[in-house]
Each structure stands twice: as C-alpha cells, then as structure tokens.
C-alpha cells in the first residue's frame, strides 16, 4: 500500500521528536503492508516554515537510515500546506513541495480561510498545472457563497483525502458515517493515515470502505494512490452534493 500523507519525519512539526521514534513508525508501516509513504510536514507561515530543501534533505537522510536498518520502506517528499498569498509562487520556486515530483499538492484549509481566498488560490494553482488535494475535507463548513464548498471545489477540479482513522471508525461513529458519506458522494478520492505516531489504519479503512460501499470503491481509492505516485490522473467519478434540495410542487 501507499500512504500519501504522513508526519513521519522527526522534529519538523507535530510528528516524532527524534529519529528513533520515526524508525518505530516506519517499522509499523511495513508491518501493515505499506511500502511507500509520503513525508508531508506542515508548511504554515509563522508556525511551521519547513523549507522545501530542508524537507528533501530530511527525506534523503531518513531513506539512508532506513536502508541501514534494513527497513523496506520508501519515503517520498511533500508538504501539507495552508493557504496564503504567495503560495503559488513558493510552489514554483521550490520553497513549497508538491507530492514528490508530481503536480499533486496537499492542502489544509483553515477555519478562517475565506471562500474567495480558497477559490483564488485553487484557480491559480490549477492554472500552473497543480491539482489541489484537500485534507480534512470534513472540516469545511458552509460559506455565504455556497453551502456546499467541498462539492463546489471538487466540481472545479480539486480532489480530497479522508483520514483512515475516520473511515475505520476510530474517531467515533458520527465521523465514520460522515467520512463514508463523502466517499459515497464521490467527494473524496484518497484515504491516508495522516500518521504522526502509530498505529496505521489504512487496511481497516479500505476494508470498511469495501464492506459499506463495495469492493470497487475500495480498489479505486488504492488505485488512486498508485496513480499519484507516478503522476497519472486520478480516477474521479462525478461528485454529488451532500444535501439534496427539496423539490416543491404546486398542486394543480
């Protein structure tokens, strides 16, 4: 399996503090049949400013350590980035990293991000050939411009990634139902651990997806991680709004 969103690198954000903790997480990943992970430390101006070169060097050093420890895990580079003016320029300059050398970009939307900011930056990214992947899509609330922001952005070319813990039910039944609803409505396209510790929950998340939504949906989620790894287009079914509008009919 491939995990596109982890915080496995030490001392960069809220992940492990020391390299030995990262090694423990890597061993756990392998035990859970994960062969490749993307190390995606946060980039949040004023909080986590992990420069692209710093992340690439950390990934290179960590892969060397994994080989020395005979741990068969491949680590790729990336960022989980918040939105801010100038981020597209930072992507183009290499200060911010897409997922390895692909055009996929992992984006974390904050609760105080305006609809206009998201729309503008997503459009700018897409004009430069990038594909935004929204992490934590369940956090998107309604905006004055639309009650269905996730549906709007997915309809306009963005993708979304659900947490494995939510899909597997580790964050409670309510969150699990909502996570599965997003998958059912074709509003999420990837499942990832978002791991900053252990355990990984990719396998139970895929199993739960298959049990509730069918084997094809589960396989499509896994296929999309493989496609992302080589920079190919993801499998995308037409999205549906979360809430159906009631139809009112006049009596004749």
PDB file of C-alpha atoms in Angstrom:
ATOM      1  CA  UNK A   1       0.000   0.000   0.000  1.00  0.00           C
ATOM      2  CA  UNK A   2       0.924   3.642  -0.432  1.00  0.00           C
ATOM      3  CA  UNK A   3       0.280   6.309   2.198  1.00  0.00           C
ATOM      4  CA  UNK A   4       0.189   9.803   0.691  1.00  0.00           C
ATOM      5  CA  UNK A   5       0.005  11.812   3.935  1.00  0.00           C
ATOM      6  CA  UNK A   6       2.192  11.223   6.994  1.00  0.00           C
ATOM      7  CA  UNK A   7       4.174  13.227   9.520  1.00  0.00           C
ATOM      8  CA  UNK A   8       6.933  10.659   9.875  1.00  0.00           C
ATOM      9  CA  UNK A   9       9.973  12.951   9.766  1.00  0.00           C
ATOM     10  CA  UNK A  10      11.428  13.934  13.143  1.00  0.00           C
ATOM     11  CA  UNK A  11      11.466  17.422  14.651  1.00  0.00           C
ATOM     12  CA  UNK A  12       9.666  19.242  11.834  1.00  0.00           C
ATOM     13  CA  UNK A  13       6.099  19.607  13.108  1.00  0.00           C
ATOM     14  CA  UNK A  14       3.766  17.740  15.487  1.00  0.00           C
ATOM     15  CA  UNK A  15       5.250  14.386  14.438  1.00  0.00           C
ATOM     16  CA  UNK A  16       8.002  12.437  16.198  1.00  0.00           C
ATOM     17  CA  UNK A  17      10.638  14.446  18.027  1.00  0.00           C
ATOM     18  CA  UNK A  18      13.558  12.078  17.450  1.00  0.00           C
ATOM     19  CA  UNK A  19      14.785   9.829  14.636  1.00  0.00           C
ATOM     20  CA  UNK A  20      14.323   6.685  16.722  1.00  0.00           C
ATOM     21  CA  UNK A  21      10.607   7.459  17.004  1.00  0.00           C
ATOM     22  CA  UNK A  22      10.455   7.838  13.225  1.00  0.00           C
ATOM     23  CA  UNK A  23      12.112   4.430  12.855  1.00  0.00           C
ATOM     24  CA  UNK A  24       9.435   2.873  15.070  1.00  0.00           C
ATOM     25  CA  UNK A  25       6.727   4.419  12.882  1.00  0.00           C
ATOM     26  CA  UNK A  26       8.486   3.132   9.753  1.00  0.00           C
ATOM     27  CA  UNK A  27       8.608  -0.410  11.124  1.00  0.00           C
ATOM     28  CA  UNK A  28       4.919  -0.195  11.967  1.00  0.00           C
ATOM     29  CA  UNK A  29       4.153   0.922   8.419  1.00  0.00           C
ATOM     30  CA  UNK A  30       5.978  -2.076   6.944  1.00  0.00           C
ATOM     31  CA  UNK A  31       4.198  -4.428   9.343  1.00  0.00           C
ATOM     32  CA  UNK A  32       0.936  -3.013   7.995  1.00  0.00           C
ATOM     33  CA  UNK A  33       1.921  -3.816   4.389  1.00  0.00           C
ATOM     34  CA  UNK A  34       2.791  -0.235   3.467  1.00  0.00           C
ATOM     35  CA  UNK A  35       5.693   0.017   1.027  1.00  0.00           C
ATOM     36  CA  UNK A  36       5.740   3.754   0.295  1.00  0.00           C
ATOM     37  CA  UNK A  37       4.875   6.807   2.378  1.00  0.00           C
ATOM     38  CA  UNK A  38       4.939  10.493   1.608  1.00  0.00           C
ATOM     39  CA  UNK A  39       6.522  12.564   4.346  1.00  0.00           C
ATOM     40  CA  UNK A  40       4.385  15.709   4.340  1.00  0.00           C
ATOM     41  CA  UNK A  41       5.374  18.038   7.175  1.00  0.00           C
ATOM     42  CA  UNK A  42       3.300  21.156   7.626  1.00  0.00           C
ATOM     43  CA  UNK A  43       4.129  24.434   5.997  1.00  0.00           C
ATOM     44  CA  UNK A  44       2.220  27.141   7.840  1.00  0.00           C
ATOM     45  CA  UNK A  45       3.688  30.663   7.759  1.00  0.00           C
ATOM     46  CA  UNK A  46       4.708  31.836  11.205  1.00  0.00           C
ATOM     47  CA  UNK A  47       4.202  28.371  12.723  1.00  0.00           C
ATOM     48  CA  UNK A  48       5.899  25.662  10.649  1.00  0.00           C
ATOM     49  CA  UNK A  49       8.179  27.029   7.951  1.00  0.00           C
ATOM     50  CA  UNK A  50       9.813  23.840   6.707  1.00  0.00           C
ATOM     51  CA  UNK A  51      11.539  24.913   3.507  1.00  0.00           C
ATOM     52  CA  UNK A  52      11.389  22.548   0.545  1.00  0.00           C
ATOM     53  CA  UNK A  53      15.139  21.951   0.531  1.00  0.00           C
ATOM     54  CA  UNK A  54      15.074  21.141   4.254  1.00  0.00           C
ATOM     55  CA  UNK A  55      12.337  18.551   3.715  1.00  0.00           C
ATOM     56  CA  UNK A  56      14.124  16.950   0.751  1.00  0.00           C
ATOM     57  CA  UNK A  57      17.351  16.663   2.731  1.00  0.00           C
ATOM     58  CA  UNK A  58      15.480  15.163   5.697  1.00  0.00           C
ATOM     59  CA  UNK A  59      13.815  12.612   3.400  1.00  0.00           C
ATOM     60  CA  UNK A  60      17.158  11.707   1.825  1.00  0.00           C
ATOM     61  CA  UNK A  61      18.791  11.212   5.232  1.00  0.00           C
ATOM     62  CA  UNK A  62      15.827   9.200   6.504  1.00  0.00           C
ATOM     63  CA  UNK A  63      15.862   6.879   3.488  1.00  0.00           C
ATOM     64  CA  UNK A  64      19.567   6.230   4.100  1.00  0.00           C
ATOM     65  CA  UNK A  65      18.805   5.395   7.724  1.00  0.00           C
ATOM     66  CA  UNK A  66      16.001   3.052   6.661  1.00  0.00           C
ATOM     67  CA  UNK A  67      18.339   1.185   4.317  1.00  0.00           C
ATOM     68  CA  UNK A  68      20.941   0.911   7.070  1.00  0.00           C
ATOM     69  CA  UNK A  69      18.260  -0.517   9.359  1.00  0.00           C
ATOM     70  CA  UNK A  70      17.078  -2.923   6.600  1.00  0.00           C
ATOM     71  CA  UNK A  71      13.571  -1.457   6.722  1.00  0.00           C
ATOM     72  CA  UNK A  72      11.917  -1.882   3.282  1.00  0.00           C
ATOM     73  CA  UNK A  73      10.038   1.413   3.255  1.00  0.00           C
ATOM     74  CA  UNK A  74      10.397   4.115   0.599  1.00  0.00           C
ATOM     75  CA  UNK A  75       9.819   7.704   1.712  1.00  0.00           C
ATOM     76  CA  UNK A  76       8.845  10.466  -0.709  1.00  0.00           C
ATOM     77  CA  UNK A  77       8.807  14.211  -0.078  1.00  0.00           C
ATOM     78  CA  UNK A  78       5.978  16.720   0.068  1.00  0.00           C
ATOM     79  CA  UNK A  79       4.237  19.315   2.189  1.00  0.00           C
ATOM     80  CA  UNK A  80       0.864  19.652   3.830  1.00  0.00           C
ATOM     81  CA  UNK A  81       0.446  23.367   3.261  1.00  0.00           C
ATOM     82  CA  UNK A  82      -2.000  26.003   4.383  1.00  0.00           C
ATOM     83  CA  UNK A  83      -3.273  28.654   2.014  1.00  0.00           C
ATOM     84  CA  UNK A  84      -1.655  32.090   1.943  1.00  0.00           C
ATOM     85  CA  UNK A  85      -0.965  34.826  -0.609  1.00  0.00           C
ATOM     86  CA  UNK A  86       2.201  33.972  -2.469  1.00  0.00           C
ATOM     87  CA  UNK A  87       1.925  30.202  -2.048  1.00  0.00           C
ATOM     88  CA  UNK A  88       1.741  29.559  -5.789  1.00  0.00           C
ATOM     89  CA  UNK A  89       4.973  31.488  -6.263  1.00  0.00           C
ATOM     90  CA  UNK A  90       6.501  29.433  -3.443  1.00  0.00           C
ATOM     91  CA  UNK A  91       5.411  26.236  -5.197  1.00  0.00           C
ATOM     92  CA  UNK A  92       7.029  27.369  -8.415  1.00  0.00           C
ATOM     93  CA  UNK A  93      10.254  28.347  -6.636  1.00  0.00           C
ATOM     94  CA  UNK A  94      10.554  25.058  -4.732  1.00  0.00           C
ATOM     95  CA  UNK A  95      10.010  26.568  -1.303  1.00  0.00           C
ATOM     96  CA  UNK A  96       6.806  24.513  -1.157  1.00  0.00           C
ATOM     97  CA  UNK A  97       6.741  20.921  -2.355  1.00  0.00           C
ATOM     98  CA  UNK A  98       4.062  19.064  -4.265  1.00  0.00           C
ATOM     99  CA  UNK A  99       3.924  15.334  -3.581  1.00  0.00           C
ATOM    100  CA  UNK A 100       7.366  14.226  -4.816  1.00  0.00           C
ATOM    101  CA  UNK A 101       7.769  15.319  -8.442  1.00  0.00           C
ATOM    102  CA  UNK A 102       4.072  15.184  -9.329  1.00  0.00           C
ATOM    103  CA  UNK A 103       1.579  18.002  -9.811  1.00  0.00           C
ATOM    104  CA  UNK A 104      -0.479  16.932  -6.777  1.00  0.00           C
ATOM    105  CA  UNK A 105      -0.484  19.398  -3.866  1.00  0.00           C
ATOM    106  CA  UNK A 106      -1.660  18.544  -0.342  1.00  0.00           C
ATOM    107  CA  UNK A 107      -3.643  21.491   1.056  1.00  0.00           C
ATOM    108  CA  UNK A 108      -5.029  22.030   4.555  1.00  0.00           C
ATOM    109  CA  UNK A 109      -7.857  24.570   4.645  1.00  0.00           C
ATOM    110  CA  UNK A 110      -8.133  26.571   7.870  1.00  0.00           C
ATOM    111  CA  UNK A 111     -11.438  27.509   9.506  1.00  0.00           C
ATOM    112  CA  UNK A 112     -10.779  31.216   8.932  1.00  0.00           C
ATOM    113  CA  UNK A 113      -9.904  30.863   5.235  1.00  0.00           C
ATOM    114  CA  UNK A 114     -12.391  32.805   3.151  1.00  0.00           C
ATOM    115  CA  UNK A 115     -14.171  31.231   0.213  1.00  0.00           C
ATOM    116  CA  UNK A 116     -12.646  33.896  -2.035  1.00  0.00           C
ATOM    117  CA  UNK A 117      -9.104  33.035  -0.885  1.00  0.00           C
ATOM    118  CA  UNK A 118      -9.596  29.310  -1.469  1.00  0.00           C
ATOM    119  CA  UNK A 119     -11.198  29.857  -4.860  1.00  0.00           C
ATOM    120  CA  UNK A 120      -8.491  32.290  -5.995  1.00  0.00           C
ATOM    121  CA  UNK A 121      -5.543  30.153  -4.884  1.00  0.00           C
ATOM    122  CA  UNK A 122      -7.015  26.915  -6.215  1.00  0.00           C
ATOM    123  CA  UNK A 123      -7.583  28.587  -9.579  1.00  0.00           C
ATOM    124  CA  UNK A 124      -4.024  29.951  -9.587  1.00  0.00           C
ATOM    125  CA  UNK A 125      -2.608  26.522  -8.716  1.00  0.00           C
ATOM    126  CA  UNK A 126      -4.620  24.840 -11.443  1.00  0.00           C
ATOM    127  CA  UNK A 127      -3.519  27.434 -13.997  1.00  0.00           C
ATOM    128  CA  UNK A 128       0.067  26.387 -13.214  1.00  0.00           C
ATOM    129  CA  UNK A 129      -0.836  22.715 -13.663  1.00  0.00           C
ATOM    130  CA  UNK A 130      -1.177  21.751  -9.995  1.00  0.00           C
ATOM    131  CA  UNK A 131      -4.018  19.646  -8.589  1.00  0.00           C
ATOM    132  CA  UNK A 132      -5.025  20.582  -5.019  1.00  0.00           C
ATOM    133  CA  UNK A 133      -5.881  17.712  -2.681  1.00  0.00           C
ATOM    134  CA  UNK A 134      -7.932  18.916   0.288  1.00  0.00           C
ATOM    135  CA  UNK A 135      -7.010  17.248   3.578  1.00  0.00           C
ATOM    136  CA  UNK A 136      -9.581  17.068   6.385  1.00  0.00           C
ATOM    137  CA  UNK A 137     -12.477  17.827   3.973  1.00  0.00           C
ATOM    138  CA  UNK A 138     -14.936  17.114   6.781  1.00  0.00           C
ATOM    139  CA  UNK A 139     -13.841  20.402   8.388  1.00  0.00           C
ATOM    140  CA  UNK A 140     -15.239  22.508   5.552  1.00  0.00           C
ATOM    141  CA  UNK A 141     -18.318  24.364   6.726  1.00  0.00           C
ATOM    142  CA  UNK A 142     -20.777  26.479   4.799  1.00  0.00           C
ATOM    143  CA  UNK A 143     -19.826  29.840   3.306  1.00  0.00           C
ATOM    144  CA  UNK A 144     -22.073  32.752   2.335  1.00  0.00           C
ATOM    145  CA  UNK A 145     -21.200  31.945  -1.280  1.00  0.00           C
ATOM    146  CA  UNK A 146     -22.216  28.270  -1.048  1.00  0.00           C
ATOM    147  CA  UNK A 147     -23.483  25.728   1.468  1.00  0.00           C
ATOM    148  CA  UNK A 148     -21.592  23.003  -0.389  1.00  0.00           C
ATOM    149  CA  UNK A 149     -17.965  24.204  -0.622  1.00  0.00           C
ATOM    150  CA  UNK A 150     -16.481  20.724  -0.964  1.00  0.00           C
ATOM    151  CA  UNK A 151     -18.871  19.882  -3.780  1.00  0.00           C
ATOM    152  CA  UNK A 152     -18.025  23.216  -5.422  1.00  0.00           C
ATOM    153  CA  UNK A 153     -14.257  22.721  -5.283  1.00  0.00           C
ATOM    154  CA  UNK A 154     -14.363  19.064  -6.359  1.00  0.00           C
ATOM    155  CA  UNK A 155     -16.662  20.042  -9.230  1.00  0.00           C
ATOM    156  CA  UNK A 156     -13.978  22.533 -10.241  1.00  0.00           C
ATOM    157  CA  UNK A 157     -11.123  20.036 -10.315  1.00  0.00           C
ATOM    158  CA  UNK A 158      -9.905  19.718  -6.730  1.00  0.00           C
ATOM    159  CA  UNK A 159      -9.577  16.332  -5.024  1.00  0.00           C
ATOM    160  CA  UNK A 160      -9.944  15.369  -1.371  1.00  0.00           C
ATOM    161  CA  UNK A 161      -8.324  12.956   1.074  1.00  0.00           C
ATOM    162  CA  UNK A 162     -10.058  11.312   4.044  1.00  0.00           C
ATOM    163  CA  UNK A 163      -8.258  10.151   7.169  1.00  0.00           C
ATOM    164  CA  UNK A 164      -8.028   6.390   7.597  1.00  0.00           C
ATOM    165  CA  UNK A 165      -8.942   6.728  11.278  1.00  0.00           C
ATOM    166  CA  UNK A 166     -12.239   8.431  10.431  1.00  0.00           C
ATOM    167  CA  UNK A 167     -13.178   5.868   7.764  1.00  0.00           C
ATOM    168  CA  UNK A 168     -12.254   2.958  10.037  1.00  0.00           C
ATOM    169  CA  UNK A 169     -14.399   4.352  12.851  1.00  0.00           C
ATOM    170  CA  UNK A 170     -11.578   5.161  15.264  1.00  0.00           C
ATOM    171  CA  UNK A 171     -12.854   8.720  15.720  1.00  0.00           C
ATOM    172  CA  UNK A 172     -16.405   7.712  16.561  1.00  0.00           C
ATOM    173  CA  UNK A 173     -19.439   6.526  14.630  1.00  0.00           C
ATOM    174  CA  UNK A 174     -20.635  10.018  13.711  1.00  0.00           C
ATOM    175  CA  UNK A 175     -17.375  10.907  11.972  1.00  0.00           C
ATOM    176  CA  UNK A 176     -17.250   7.497  10.340  1.00  0.00           C
ATOM    177  CA  UNK A 177     -20.725   7.913   8.864  1.00  0.00           C
ATOM    178  CA  UNK A 178     -19.793  11.316   7.503  1.00  0.00           C
ATOM    179  CA  UNK A 179     -16.493  10.043   6.071  1.00  0.00           C
ATOM    180  CA  UNK A 180     -18.274   7.215   4.282  1.00  0.00           C
ATOM    181  CA  UNK A 181     -20.894   9.647   3.015  1.00  0.00           C
ATOM    182  CA  UNK A 182     -18.176  11.774   1.426  1.00  0.00           C
ATOM    183  CA  UNK A 183     -16.810   8.667  -0.273  1.00  0.00           C
ATOM    184  CA  UNK A 184     -20.282   7.602  -1.390  1.00  0.00           C
ATOM    185  CA  UNK A 185     -20.942  11.021  -2.913  1.00  0.00           C
ATOM    186  CA  UNK A 186     -17.598  10.926  -4.776  1.00  0.00           C
ATOM    187  CA  UNK A 187     -16.336  13.885  -2.747  1.00  0.00           C
ATOM    188  CA  UNK A 188     -13.158  12.138  -1.565  1.00  0.00           C
ATOM    189  CA  UNK A 189     -10.588  10.356  -3.698  1.00  0.00           C
ATOM    190  CA  UNK A 190      -7.835   9.212  -1.342  1.00  0.00           C
ATOM    191  CA  UNK A 191      -7.526   7.628   2.085  1.00  0.00           C
ATOM    192  CA  UNK A 192      -4.359   8.280   4.090  1.00  0.00           C
ATOM    193  CA  UNK A 193      -3.168   7.683   7.625  1.00  0.00           C
ATOM    194  CA  UNK A 194      -2.011  11.258   8.370  1.00  0.00           C
ATOM    195  CA  UNK A 195       0.223   9.362  10.793  1.00  0.00           C
ATOM    196  CA  UNK A 196       2.368  11.225  13.276  1.00  0.00           C
ATOM    197  CA  UNK A 197       2.570   8.158  15.518  1.00  0.00           C
ATOM    198  CA  UNK A 198       1.314   4.584  15.416  1.00  0.00           C
ATOM    199  CA  UNK A 199      -0.854   2.676  14.579  1.00  0.00           C
ATOM    200  CA  UNK A 200      -1.540   2.939  10.844  1.00  0.00           C
ATOM    201  CA  UNK A 201      -5.163   2.273   9.898  1.00  0.00           C
ATOM    202  CA  UNK A 202      -5.107   2.081   6.117  1.00  0.00           C
ATOM    203  CA  UNK A 203      -6.040  -1.589   5.904  1.00  0.00           C
ATOM    204  CA  UNK A 204      -9.128  -1.398   8.166  1.00  0.00           C
ATOM    205  CA  UNK A 205     -10.180   1.800   6.366  1.00  0.00           C
ATOM    206  CA  UNK A 206     -10.053   0.098   2.971  1.00  0.00           C
ATOM    207  CA  UNK A 207     -11.841  -2.940   4.408  1.00  0.00           C
ATOM    208  CA  UNK A 208     -14.595  -0.741   5.841  1.00  0.00           C
ATOM    209  CA  UNK A 209     -14.952   1.063   2.518  1.00  0.00           C
ATOM    210  CA  UNK A 210     -15.323  -2.266   0.713  1.00  0.00           C
ATOM    211  CA  UNK A 211     -17.843  -3.559   3.254  1.00  0.00           C
ATOM    212  CA  UNK A 212     -20.083  -0.482   3.077  1.00  0.00           C
ATOM    213  CA  UNK A 213     -19.545   0.937  -0.410  1.00  0.00           C
ATOM    214  CA  UNK A 214     -18.350  -2.078  -2.368  1.00  0.00           C
ATOM    215  CA  UNK A 215     -15.037  -3.543  -3.440  1.00  0.00           C
ATOM    216  CA  UNK A 216     -14.740  -1.260  -6.487  1.00  0.00           C
ATOM    217  CA  UNK A 217     -14.767   1.893  -4.376  1.00  0.00           C
ATOM    218  CA  UNK A 218     -12.073   0.490  -2.094  1.00  0.00           C
ATOM    219  CA  UNK A 219      -9.938  -0.575  -5.048  1.00  0.00           C
ATOM    220  CA  UNK A 220     -10.358   2.820  -6.708  1.00  0.00           C
ATOM    221  CA  UNK A 221      -9.068   4.539  -3.565  1.00  0.00           C
ATOM    222  CA  UNK A 222      -5.986   2.322  -3.594  1.00  0.00           C
ATOM    223  CA  UNK A 223      -5.526   2.695  -7.342  1.00  0.00           C
ATOM    224  CA  UNK A 224      -5.512   6.471  -6.955  1.00  0.00           C
ATOM    225  CA  UNK A 225      -2.513   6.321  -4.626  1.00  0.00           C
ATOM    226  CA  UNK A 226      -0.651   4.294  -7.262  1.00  0.00           C
ATOM    227  CA  UNK A 227      -1.604   6.787  -9.944  1.00  0.00           C
ATOM    228  CA  UNK A 228      -0.493   9.678  -7.772  1.00  0.00           C
ATOM    229  CA  UNK A 229       2.874   8.030  -7.197  1.00  0.00           C
ATOM    230  CA  UNK A 230       3.646   8.177 -10.925  1.00  0.00           C
ATOM    231  CA  UNK A 231       1.852  11.468 -11.580  1.00  0.00           C
ATOM    232  CA  UNK A 232      -1.071   9.993 -13.526  1.00  0.00           C
ATOM    233  CA  UNK A 233      -4.646  11.343 -13.372  1.00  0.00           C
ATOM    234  CA  UNK A 234      -6.763  10.007 -10.518  1.00  0.00           C
ATOM    235  CA  UNK A 235      -9.945   8.020 -11.017  1.00  0.00           C
ATOM    236  CA  UNK A 236     -12.735  10.545 -10.483  1.00  0.00           C
ATOM    237  CA  UNK A 237     -16.472   9.843 -10.577  1.00  0.00           C
ATOM    238  CA  UNK A 238     -18.950  12.744 -10.907  1.00  0.00           C
ATOM    239  CA  UNK A 239     -19.419  14.366  -7.481  1.00  0.00           C
ATOM    240  CA  UNK A 240     -22.818  14.713  -5.863  1.00  0.00           C
ATOM    241  CA  UNK A 241     -23.985  17.356  -3.368  1.00  0.00           C
ATOM    242  CA  UNK A 242     -24.087  16.199   0.232  1.00  0.00           C
ATOM    243  CA  UNK A 243     -27.572  17.556   0.733  1.00  0.00           C
ATOM    244  CA  UNK A 244     -30.381  17.130  -1.743  1.00  0.00           C
ATOM    245  CA  UNK A 245     -32.544  20.190  -2.141  1.00  0.00           C
ATOM    246  CA  UNK A 246     -36.216  19.596  -1.559  1.00  0.00           C
ATOM    247  CA  UNK A 247     -38.432  19.988  -4.559  1.00  0.00           C
ATOM    248  CA  UNK A 248     -41.668  21.881  -4.066  1.00  0.00           C
ATOM    249  CA  UNK A 249     -44.541  21.243  -6.436  1.00  0.00           C
ATOM    250  CA  UNK A 250     -47.655  23.309  -6.832  1.00  0.00           C
ATOM    251  CA  UNK A 251     -50.950  21.482  -6.749  1.00  0.00           C
ATOM    252  CA  UNK A 252     -52.985  21.818  -9.899  1.00  0.00           C
TER     253      UNK A 252
END
